[in-house]
Amino acid sequence: RSFASQTDGESRLARVLREKFPRASAIKVVDISGGCGAMYEIHIESEEFREKRTVQQHQMVNQALSEEIKHMHGLRIFTSAPKP
């Protein structure tokens, strides 16, 4: 999907994540609920995740999206630090 065809929810979450993770080299948000905005898959590659365990990385994302998560049924999170 091209960036222009992102749903409003995808765009909103990506914007929040870009603000919270300014050092991110890649952020991808996909609505996996069929477009109703109830479930998202998020991929973030960010320097902020270096030296952190996966559970800590996911906690950072959950905290960044704490308001948005209240309106969702589910969230799949994939995080990584850029390759050195």
N, CA and C atoms as an extended XYZ file, in Angstrom:
252
Properties=species:S:1:pos:R:3:atomname:S:1:resname:S:1:resid:I:1 pbc="F F F"
N         0.834       -1.200        0.000 N   ARG     1
C         0.000        0.000        0.000 CA  ARG     1
C         0.868        1.249        0.000 C   ARG     1
N         0.497        2.230       -0.754 N   SER     2
C         1.285        3.460       -0.774 CA  SER     2
C         0.940        4.297        0.449 C   SER     2
N         1.828        5.215        0.781 N   PHE     3
C         1.626        6.047        1.970 CA  PHE     3
C         0.316        6.824        1.866 C   PHE     3
N        -0.028        7.266        0.662 N   ALA     4
C        -1.219        8.093        0.468 CA  ALA     4
C        -2.505        7.340        0.796 C   ALA     4
N        -2.472        6.010        0.699 N   SER     5
C        -3.702        5.261        0.918 CA  SER     5
C        -3.824        4.744        2.353 C   SER     5
N        -2.985        5.261        3.253 N   GLN     6
C        -3.094        4.863        4.647 CA  GLN     6
C        -4.456        5.276        5.195 C   GLN     6
N        -4.991        4.464        6.112 N   THR     7
C        -6.229        4.867        6.769 CA  THR     7
C        -5.914        5.992        7.756 C   THR     7
N        -6.955        6.683        8.217 N   ASP     8
C        -6.752        7.749        9.198 CA  ASP     8
C        -6.089        7.202       10.460 C   ASP     8
N        -6.536        6.021       10.879 N   GLY     9
C        -5.966        5.408       12.078 CA  GLY     9
C        -4.494        5.096       11.916 C   GLY     9
N        -4.130        4.542       10.761 N   GLU    10
C        -2.728        4.232       10.487 CA  GLU    10
C        -1.887        5.506       10.523 C   GLU    10
N        -2.391        6.552        9.877 N   SER    11
C        -1.661        7.828        9.838 CA  SER    11
C        -1.504        8.415       11.237 C   SER    11
N        -2.577        8.350       12.026 N   ARG    12
C        -2.551        8.922       13.380 CA  ARG    12
C        -1.529        8.171       14.255 C   ARG    12
N        -1.565        6.836       14.209 N   LEU    13
C        -0.633        6.056       15.019 CA  LEU    13
C         0.805        6.279       14.568 C   LEU    13
N         1.027        6.338       13.273 N   ALA    14
C         2.379        6.568       12.758 CA  ALA    14
C         2.890        7.930       13.215 C   ALA    14
N         2.021        8.931       13.212 N   ARG    15
C         2.410       10.285       13.639 CA  ARG    15
C         2.805       10.275       15.126 C   ARG    15
N         1.996        9.629       15.951 N   VAL    16
C         2.302        9.550       17.388 CA  VAL    16
C         3.634        8.829       17.594 C   VAL    16
N         3.836        7.731       16.869 N   LEU    17
C         5.065        6.963       17.029 CA  LEU    17
C         6.289        7.751       16.563 C   LEU    17
N         6.145        8.546       15.491 N   ARG    18
C         7.267        9.374       15.030 CA  ARG    18
C         7.639       10.421       16.083 C   ARG    18
N         6.619       10.957       16.776 N   GLU    19
C         6.891       11.933       17.840 CA  GLU    19
C         7.583       11.280       19.024 C   GLU    19
N         7.131       10.092       19.406 N   LYS    20
C         7.658        9.409       20.594 CA  LYS    20
C         9.013        8.740       20.332 C   LYS    20
N         9.258        8.376       19.082 N   PHE    21
C        10.515        7.707       18.726 CA  PHE    21
C        11.212        8.493       17.603 C   PHE    21
N        11.756        9.664       17.952 N   PRO    22
C        12.359       10.523       16.919 CA  PRO    22
C        13.564        9.895       16.219 C   PRO    22
N        14.187        8.895       16.839 N   ARG    23
C        15.363        8.265       16.239 CA  ARG    23
C        14.993        7.023       15.429 C   ARG    23
N        13.708        6.786       15.228 N   ALA    24
C        13.271        5.607       14.470 CA  ALA    24
C        13.716        5.703       13.018 C   ALA    24
N        14.273        4.613       12.523 N   SER    25
C        14.691        4.576       11.118 CA  SER    25
C        13.577        3.998       10.250 C   SER    25
N        12.620        3.302       10.873 N   ALA    26
C        11.477        2.763       10.128 CA  ALA    26
C        10.286        2.617       11.055 C   ALA    26
N         9.127        3.083       10.576 N   ILE    27
C         7.870        2.909       11.305 CA  ILE    27
C         6.828        2.491       10.289 C   ILE    27
N         6.176        1.372       10.565 N   LYS    28
C         5.123        0.897        9.665 CA  LYS    28
C         3.923        0.532       10.516 C   LYS    28
N         2.750        1.073       10.166 N   VAL    29
C         1.516        0.787       10.883 CA  VAL    29
C         0.511        0.241        9.877 C   VAL    29
N        -0.054       -0.931       10.182 N   VAL    30
C        -1.029       -1.549        9.279 CA  VAL    30
C        -2.295       -1.893       10.065 C   VAL    30
N        -3.428       -1.445        9.555 N   ASP    31
C        -4.721       -1.795       10.142 CA  ASP    31
C        -5.031       -3.223        9.696 C   ASP    31
N        -5.021       -4.176       10.638 N   ILE    32
C        -5.283       -5.572       10.285 CA  ILE    32
C        -6.700       -5.991       10.670 C   ILE    32
N        -7.550       -4.994       10.916 N   SER    33
C        -8.936       -5.285       11.293 CA  SER    33
C        -9.879       -5.180       10.097 C   SER    33
N        -9.325       -4.996        8.918 N   GLY    34
C       -10.177       -4.846        7.746 CA  GLY    34
C       -10.631       -3.408        7.544 C   GLY    34
N        -9.993       -2.475        8.236 N   GLY    35
C       -10.293       -1.061        8.025 CA  GLY    35
C       -11.126       -0.410        9.101 C   GLY    35
N       -11.570       -1.167       10.116 N   CYS    36
C       -12.410       -0.543       11.151 CA  CYS    36
C       -11.591        0.076       12.277 C   CYS    36
N       -10.271       -0.134       12.252 N   GLY    37
C        -9.420        0.516       13.239 CA  GLY    37
C        -9.401       -0.150       14.601 C   GLY    37
N        -9.810       -1.413       14.685 N   ALA    38
C        -9.854       -2.091       15.973 CA  ALA    38
C        -8.574       -2.849       16.295 C   ALA    38
N        -7.790       -3.169       15.259 N   MET    39
C        -6.566       -3.928       15.494 CA  MET    39
C        -5.482       -3.484       14.520 C   MET    39
N        -4.282       -3.303       15.057 N   TYR    40
C        -3.165       -2.823       14.245 CA  TYR    40
C        -1.935       -3.697       14.428 C   TYR    40
N        -1.105       -3.683       13.394 N   GLU    41
C         0.207       -4.300       13.466 CA  GLU    41
C         1.208       -3.167       13.286 C   GLU    41
N         2.178       -3.108       14.183 N   ILE    42
C         3.147       -2.015       14.185 CA  ILE    42
C         4.556       -2.589       14.110 C   ILE    42
N         5.341       -2.046       13.209 N   HIS    43
C         6.755       -2.411       13.095 CA  HIS    43
C         7.574       -1.141       13.309 C   HIS    43
N         8.489       -1.187       14.260 N   ILE    44
C         9.338       -0.021       14.515 CA  ILE    44
C        10.787       -0.475       14.637 C   ILE    44
N        11.634        0.191       13.890 N   GLU    45
C        13.078       -0.002       14.046 CA  GLU    45
C        13.617        1.321       14.564 C   GLU    45
N        14.204        1.279       15.753 N   SER    46
C        14.657        2.532       16.352 CA  SER    46
C        15.889        2.330       17.218 C   SER    46
N        16.750        3.310       17.178 N   GLU    47
C        17.960        3.326       18.003 CA  GLU    47
C        17.577        3.295       19.491 C   GLU    47
N        16.408        3.829       19.843 N   GLU    48
C        15.963        3.844       21.247 CA  GLU    48
C        15.846        2.439       21.831 C   GLU    48
N        15.711        1.430       20.966 N   PHE    49
C        15.524        0.056       21.438 CA  PHE    49
C        16.839       -0.677       21.701 C   PHE    49
N        17.960       -0.080       21.288 N   ARG    50
C        19.247       -0.757       21.463 CA  ARG    50
C        19.503       -1.055       22.939 C   ARG    50
N        20.027       -2.241       23.217 N   GLU    51
C        20.367       -2.670       24.589 CA  GLU    51
C        19.135       -2.906       25.459 C   GLU    51
N        17.940       -2.941       24.869 N   LYS    52
C        16.731       -3.215       25.650 CA  LYS    52
C        16.161       -4.569       25.257 C   LYS    52
N        15.617       -5.281       26.222 N   ARG    53
C        14.976       -6.561       25.935 CA  ARG    53
C        13.672       -6.309       25.176 C   ARG    53
N        13.207       -7.326       24.472 N   THR    54
C        11.977       -7.194       23.675 CA  THR    54
C        10.815       -6.706       24.523 C   THR    54
N        10.655       -7.263       25.718 N   VAL    55
C         9.532       -6.852       26.569 CA  VAL    55
C         9.638       -5.365       26.922 C   VAL    55
N        10.858       -4.866       27.129 N   GLN    56
C        11.023       -3.440       27.425 CA  GLN    56
C        10.691       -2.587       26.202 C   GLN    56
N        11.090       -3.064       25.028 N   GLN    57
C        10.777       -2.342       23.791 CA  GLN    57
C         9.266       -2.243       23.611 C   GLN    57
N         8.570       -3.348       23.847 N   HIS    58
C         7.118       -3.364       23.676 CA  HIS    58
C         6.429       -2.482       24.717 C   HIS    58
N         6.983       -2.441       25.933 N   GLN    59
C         6.422       -1.552       26.956 CA  GLN    59
C         6.550       -0.095       26.530 C   GLN    59
N         7.674        0.254       25.895 N   MET    60
C         7.865        1.631       25.414 CA  MET    60
C         6.802        1.984       24.375 C   MET    60
N         6.497        1.053       23.483 N   VAL    61
C         5.487        1.290       22.445 CA  VAL    61
C         4.103        1.392       23.084 C   VAL    61
N         3.797        0.473       24.004 N   ASN    62
C         2.503        0.524       24.687 CA  ASN    62
C         2.317        1.846       25.425 C   ASN    62
N         3.372        2.316       26.057 N   GLN    63
C         3.299        3.594       26.780 CA  GLN    63
C         3.083        4.753       25.807 C   GLN    63
N         3.795        4.716       24.687 N   ALA    64
C         3.667        5.783       23.687 CA  ALA    64
C         2.251        5.850       23.122 C   ALA    64
N         1.605        4.686       23.033 N   LEU    65
C         0.259        4.620       22.433 CA  LEU    65
C        -0.840        4.407       23.475 C   LEU    65
N        -0.555        4.732       24.721 N   SER    66
C        -1.502        4.404       25.796 CA  SER    66
C        -2.909        4.945       25.549 C   SER    66
N        -3.047        6.155       25.044 N   GLU    67
C        -4.381        6.717       24.766 CA  GLU    67
C        -5.061        5.983       23.614 C   GLU    67
N        -4.305        5.724       22.546 N   GLU    68
C        -4.878        5.088       21.360 CA  GLU    68
C        -5.298        3.645       21.641 C   GLU    68
N        -4.533        2.961       22.495 N   ILE    69
C        -4.801        1.550       22.797 CA  ILE    69
C        -6.167        1.375       23.461 C   ILE    69
N        -6.620        2.392       24.189 N   LYS    70
C        -7.916        2.308       24.868 CA  LYS    70
C        -9.063        2.048       23.885 C   LYS    70
N        -8.863        2.414       22.611 N   HIS    71
C        -9.924        2.291       21.613 CA  HIS    71
C        -9.722        1.100       20.682 C   HIS    71
N        -8.757        0.237       21.001 N   MET    72
C        -8.452       -0.897       20.130 CA  MET    72
C        -8.857       -2.212       20.778 C   MET    72
N        -9.010       -3.228       19.946 N   HIS    73
C        -9.232       -4.583       20.441 CA  HIS    73
C        -7.903       -5.321       20.554 C   HIS    73
N        -6.957       -4.965       19.693 N   GLY    74
C        -5.685       -5.678       19.711 CA  GLY    74
C        -4.581       -4.912       19.024 C   GLY    74
N        -3.351       -5.309       19.348 N   LEU    75
C        -2.182       -4.644       18.801 CA  LEU    75
C        -1.059       -5.664       18.712 C   LEU    75
N        -0.478       -5.791       17.527 N   ARG    76
C         0.695       -6.644       17.342 CA  ARG    76
C         1.887       -5.719       17.199 C   ARG    76
N         2.912       -5.950       18.007 N   ILE    77
C         4.068       -5.066       18.009 CA  ILE    77
C         5.316       -5.854       17.605 C   ILE    77
N         6.066       -5.290       16.677 N   PHE    78
C         7.350       -5.850       16.264 CA  PHE    78
C         8.366       -4.725       16.377 C   PHE    78
N         9.401       -4.926       17.195 N   THR    79
C        10.392       -3.886       17.403 CA  THR    79
C        11.795       -4.435       17.134 C   THR    79
N        12.686       -3.537       16.780 N   SER    80
C        14.087       -3.913       16.597 CA  SER    80
C        14.953       -2.668       16.620 C   SER    80
N        16.231       -2.886       16.901 N   ALA    81
C        17.211       -1.809       16.783 CA  ALA    81
C        17.859       -1.961       15.416 C   ALA    81
N        18.283       -0.856       14.793 N   PRO    82
C        18.949       -0.963       13.495 CA  PRO    82
C        20.204       -1.817       13.612 C   PRO    82
N        20.532       -2.512       12.564 N   LYS    83
C        21.757       -3.320       12.538 CA  LYS    83
C        22.961       -2.378       12.637 C   LYS    83
N        23.945       -2.737       13.458 N   PRO    84
C        25.124       -1.850       13.616 CA  PRO    84
C        25.912       -1.719       12.335 C   PRO    84
